[in-house]
CSV table of C-alpha atoms in Angstrom, one decimal:
chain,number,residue,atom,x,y,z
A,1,UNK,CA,122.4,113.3,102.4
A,2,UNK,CA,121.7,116.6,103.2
A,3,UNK,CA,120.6,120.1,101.2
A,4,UNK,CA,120.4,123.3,102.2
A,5,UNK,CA,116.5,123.6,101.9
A,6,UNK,CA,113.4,121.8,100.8
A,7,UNK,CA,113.6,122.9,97.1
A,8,UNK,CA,117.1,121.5,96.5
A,9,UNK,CA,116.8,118.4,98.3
A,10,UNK,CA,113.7,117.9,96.0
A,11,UNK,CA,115.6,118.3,93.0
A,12,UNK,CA,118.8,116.1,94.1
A,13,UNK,CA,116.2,113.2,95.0
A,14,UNK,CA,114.2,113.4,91.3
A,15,UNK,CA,117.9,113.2,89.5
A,16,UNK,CA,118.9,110.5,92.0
A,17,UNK,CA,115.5,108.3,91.4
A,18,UNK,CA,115.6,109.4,87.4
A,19,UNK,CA,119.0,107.5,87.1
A,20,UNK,CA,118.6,104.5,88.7
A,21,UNK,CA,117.6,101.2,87.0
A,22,UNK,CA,114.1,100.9,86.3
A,23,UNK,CA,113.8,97.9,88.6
A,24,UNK,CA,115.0,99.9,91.6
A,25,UNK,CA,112.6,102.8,91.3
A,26,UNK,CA,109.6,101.8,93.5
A,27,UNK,CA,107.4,104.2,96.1
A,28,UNK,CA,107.9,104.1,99.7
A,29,UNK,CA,104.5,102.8,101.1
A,30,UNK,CA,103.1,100.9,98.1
A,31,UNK,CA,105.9,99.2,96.0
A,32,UNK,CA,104.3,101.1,93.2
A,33,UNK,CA,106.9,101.3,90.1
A,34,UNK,CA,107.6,105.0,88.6
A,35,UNK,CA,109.9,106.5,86.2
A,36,UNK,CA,111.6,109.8,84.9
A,37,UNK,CA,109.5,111.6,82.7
A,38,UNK,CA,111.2,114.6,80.6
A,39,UNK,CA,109.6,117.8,79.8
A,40,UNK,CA,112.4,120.1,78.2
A,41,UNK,CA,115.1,120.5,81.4
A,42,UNK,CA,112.4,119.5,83.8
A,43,UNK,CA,112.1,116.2,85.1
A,44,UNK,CA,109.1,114.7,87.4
A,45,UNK,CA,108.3,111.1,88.4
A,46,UNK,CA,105.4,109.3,87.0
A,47,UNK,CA,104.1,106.1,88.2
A,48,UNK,CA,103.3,103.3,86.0
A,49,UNK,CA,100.8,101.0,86.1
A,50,UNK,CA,100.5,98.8,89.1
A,51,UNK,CA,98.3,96.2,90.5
A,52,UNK,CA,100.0,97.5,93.9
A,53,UNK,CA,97.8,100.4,94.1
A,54,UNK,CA,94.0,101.7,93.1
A,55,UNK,CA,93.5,105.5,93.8
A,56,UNK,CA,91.4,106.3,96.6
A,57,UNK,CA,89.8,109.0,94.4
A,58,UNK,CA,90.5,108.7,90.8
A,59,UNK,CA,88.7,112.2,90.6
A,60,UNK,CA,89.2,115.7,92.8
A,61,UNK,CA,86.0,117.3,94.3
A,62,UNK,CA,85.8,119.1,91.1
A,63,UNK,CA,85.5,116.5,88.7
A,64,UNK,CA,89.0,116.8,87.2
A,65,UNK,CA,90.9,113.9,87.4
A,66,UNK,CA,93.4,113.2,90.3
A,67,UNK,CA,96.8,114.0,89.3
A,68,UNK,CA,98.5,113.4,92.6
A,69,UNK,CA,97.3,109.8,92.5
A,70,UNK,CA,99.6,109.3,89.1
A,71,UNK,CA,102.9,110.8,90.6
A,72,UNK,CA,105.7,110.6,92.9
A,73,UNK,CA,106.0,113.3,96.1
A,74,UNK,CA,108.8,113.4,98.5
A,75,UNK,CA,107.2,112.7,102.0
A,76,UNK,CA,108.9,113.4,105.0
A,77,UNK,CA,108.5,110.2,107.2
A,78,UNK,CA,108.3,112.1,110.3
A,79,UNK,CA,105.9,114.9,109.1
A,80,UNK,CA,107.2,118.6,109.7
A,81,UNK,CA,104.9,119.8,111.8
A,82,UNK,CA,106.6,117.1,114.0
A,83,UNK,CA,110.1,118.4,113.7
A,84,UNK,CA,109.0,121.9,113.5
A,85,UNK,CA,106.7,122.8,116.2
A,86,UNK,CA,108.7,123.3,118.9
A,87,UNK,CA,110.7,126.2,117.0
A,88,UNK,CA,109.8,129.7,117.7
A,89,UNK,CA,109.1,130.5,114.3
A,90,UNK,CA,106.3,127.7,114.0
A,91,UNK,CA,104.5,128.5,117.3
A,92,UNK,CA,104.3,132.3,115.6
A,93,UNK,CA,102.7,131.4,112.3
A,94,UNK,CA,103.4,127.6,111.0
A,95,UNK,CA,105.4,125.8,108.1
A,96,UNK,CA,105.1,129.5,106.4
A,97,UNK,CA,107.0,131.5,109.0
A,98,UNK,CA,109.7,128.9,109.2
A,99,UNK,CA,110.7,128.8,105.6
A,100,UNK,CA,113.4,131.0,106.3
A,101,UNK,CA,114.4,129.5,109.5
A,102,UNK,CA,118.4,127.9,108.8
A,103,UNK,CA,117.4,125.0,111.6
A,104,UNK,CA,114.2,124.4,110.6
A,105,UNK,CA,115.4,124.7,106.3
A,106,UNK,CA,118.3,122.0,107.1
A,107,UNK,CA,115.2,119.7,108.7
A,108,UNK,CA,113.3,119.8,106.3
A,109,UNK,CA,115.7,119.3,103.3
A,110,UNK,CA,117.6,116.5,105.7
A,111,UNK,CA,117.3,113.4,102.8
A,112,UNK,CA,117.4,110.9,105.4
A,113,UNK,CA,113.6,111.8,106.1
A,114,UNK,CA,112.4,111.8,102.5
A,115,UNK,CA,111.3,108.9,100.6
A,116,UNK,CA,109.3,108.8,97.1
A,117,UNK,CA,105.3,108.3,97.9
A,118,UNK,CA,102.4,108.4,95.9
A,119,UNK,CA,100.8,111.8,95.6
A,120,UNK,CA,97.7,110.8,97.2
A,121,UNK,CA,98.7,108.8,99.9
A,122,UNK,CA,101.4,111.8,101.0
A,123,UNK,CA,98.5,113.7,100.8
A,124,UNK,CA,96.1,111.4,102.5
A,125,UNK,CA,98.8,111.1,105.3
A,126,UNK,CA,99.0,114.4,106.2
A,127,UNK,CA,100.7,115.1,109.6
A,128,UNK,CA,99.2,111.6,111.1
A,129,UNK,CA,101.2,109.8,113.2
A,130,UNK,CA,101.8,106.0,112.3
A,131,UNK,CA,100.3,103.3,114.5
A,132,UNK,CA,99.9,99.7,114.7
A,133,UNK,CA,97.0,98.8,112.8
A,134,UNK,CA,94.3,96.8,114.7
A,135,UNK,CA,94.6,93.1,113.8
A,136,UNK,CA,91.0,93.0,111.9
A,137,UNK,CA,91.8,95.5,109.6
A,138,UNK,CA,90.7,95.3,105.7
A,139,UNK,CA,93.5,97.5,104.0
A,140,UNK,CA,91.1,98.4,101.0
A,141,UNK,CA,91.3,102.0,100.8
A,142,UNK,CA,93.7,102.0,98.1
A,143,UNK,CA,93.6,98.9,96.1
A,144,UNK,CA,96.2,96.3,97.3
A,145,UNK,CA,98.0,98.5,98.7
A,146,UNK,CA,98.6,97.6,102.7
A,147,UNK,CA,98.4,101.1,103.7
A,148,UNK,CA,95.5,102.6,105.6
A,149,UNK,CA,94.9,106.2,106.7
A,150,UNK,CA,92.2,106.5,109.4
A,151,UNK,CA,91.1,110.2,109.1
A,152,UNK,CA,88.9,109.6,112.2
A,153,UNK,CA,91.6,109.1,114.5
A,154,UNK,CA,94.6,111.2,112.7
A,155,UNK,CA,96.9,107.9,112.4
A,156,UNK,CA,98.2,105.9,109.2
A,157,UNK,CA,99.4,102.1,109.1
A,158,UNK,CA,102.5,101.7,107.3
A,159,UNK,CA,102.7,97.9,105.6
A,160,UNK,CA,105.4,95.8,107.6
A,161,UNK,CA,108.3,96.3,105.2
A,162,UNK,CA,108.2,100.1,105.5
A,163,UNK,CA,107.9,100.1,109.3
A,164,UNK,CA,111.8,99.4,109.9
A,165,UNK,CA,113.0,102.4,107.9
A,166,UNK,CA,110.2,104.6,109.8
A,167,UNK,CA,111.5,103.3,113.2
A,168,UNK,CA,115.6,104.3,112.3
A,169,UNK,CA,114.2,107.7,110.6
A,170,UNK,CA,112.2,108.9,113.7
A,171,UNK,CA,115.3,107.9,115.9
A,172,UNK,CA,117.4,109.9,114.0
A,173,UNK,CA,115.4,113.0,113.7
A,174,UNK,CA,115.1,112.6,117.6
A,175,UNK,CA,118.4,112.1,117.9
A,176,UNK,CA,120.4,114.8,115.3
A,177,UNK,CA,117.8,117.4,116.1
A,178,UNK,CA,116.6,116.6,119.7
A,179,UNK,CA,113.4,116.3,119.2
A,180,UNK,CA,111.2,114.9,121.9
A,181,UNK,CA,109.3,111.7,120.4
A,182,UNK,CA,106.5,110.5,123.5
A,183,UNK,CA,107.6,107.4,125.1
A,184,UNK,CA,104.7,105.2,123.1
A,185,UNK,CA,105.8,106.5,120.2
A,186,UNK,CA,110.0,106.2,121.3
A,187,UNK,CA,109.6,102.2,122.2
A,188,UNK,CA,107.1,101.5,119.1
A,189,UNK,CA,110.1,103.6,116.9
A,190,UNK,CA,112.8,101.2,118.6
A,191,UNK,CA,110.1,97.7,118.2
A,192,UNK,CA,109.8,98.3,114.8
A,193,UNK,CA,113.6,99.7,113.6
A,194,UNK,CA,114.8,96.2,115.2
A,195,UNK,CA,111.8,93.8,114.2
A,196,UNK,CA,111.9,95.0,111.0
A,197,UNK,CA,115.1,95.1,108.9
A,198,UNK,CA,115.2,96.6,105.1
């Protein structure tokens, strides 16, 4: 479960998800279904159509149309500016001056943290820490999906069945790479890798 950098943990993921059964190949945060699609040696992940999930903006700023609302991403669960702020290389110029950090390369391409996510909800996502959503919530912003990103107050709401594998991932990042998580978000990590088993 682990690659040597970002890159190749990318590509060992996309070969993985390309040969399961098509059943089994669904995104992290929306159920949405996907699939391999071949282009010479390359392969990328495509999803298919989905009552699970309406793009948020079917076109870019520009007019063109939104590609990263018709693929699959790899999404670190616990974002990287999480895991790599507190290395030295981070507080002297960002995700750019770490990419040839070893500790902060084996983070980053650590497969435990990566799951398949729609485009634009990675996107969407950001850096945002998850939170509980507040219990009158309308998750609308992307169809049916019961995701919400509040760009007002930097947070996202996972749906319920992706909160358990969140909780384990943020312990484990904590744990194999001692990485301080605040105690809110520690015992809301530990509530929801119990409550909520995969």
């Amino acid at each position: 479960m682990h690659a040597s950098n970002f890159a190749e943990a990318k590509r060992e993921l996309t070969k993985y998800y390309a040969s399961l059964p098509k059943d089994k190949e669904i995104d992290f945060y929306c159920q949405v279904p996907f699939h391999a699609v071949y282009k010479g040696k390359r392969v990328s992940l495509e999803l298919l159509p989905s009552s699970n999930y309406t793009p948020r903006n079917k076109y870019t700023k520009k007019g063109k149309l939104n590609l990263r609302a018709r693929r699959i991403e790899w999404e670190h669960i616990m974002p990287a500016y999480n895991f790599g702020r507190h290395l030295e290389c981070w507080r002297e110029g960002g995700r750019k001056a770490c990419q040839k950090d070893p500790t902060f390369q084996k983070m980053e391409g650590d497969m435990h943290n990566l799951v398949p996510a729609v485009g634009e909800i990675n996107g969407d996502r950001s850096n945002f820490r998850y939170a509980q959503a507040p219990k009158d919530l309308k998750y609308t912003e992307y169809g049916n999906c019961k995701v919400y990103t509040d760009f007002k107050a930097r947070k996202f709401y996972p749906a319920n069945y992706s909160k358990g594998k969140i909780g384990r991932t943020y312990l484990y990042m904590s744990k194999t790479y001692h990485i301080n998580l605040n105690p809110k978000e520690k015992a809301m990590m530990e509530e929801w890798a119990k409550k909520y088993l995969d």
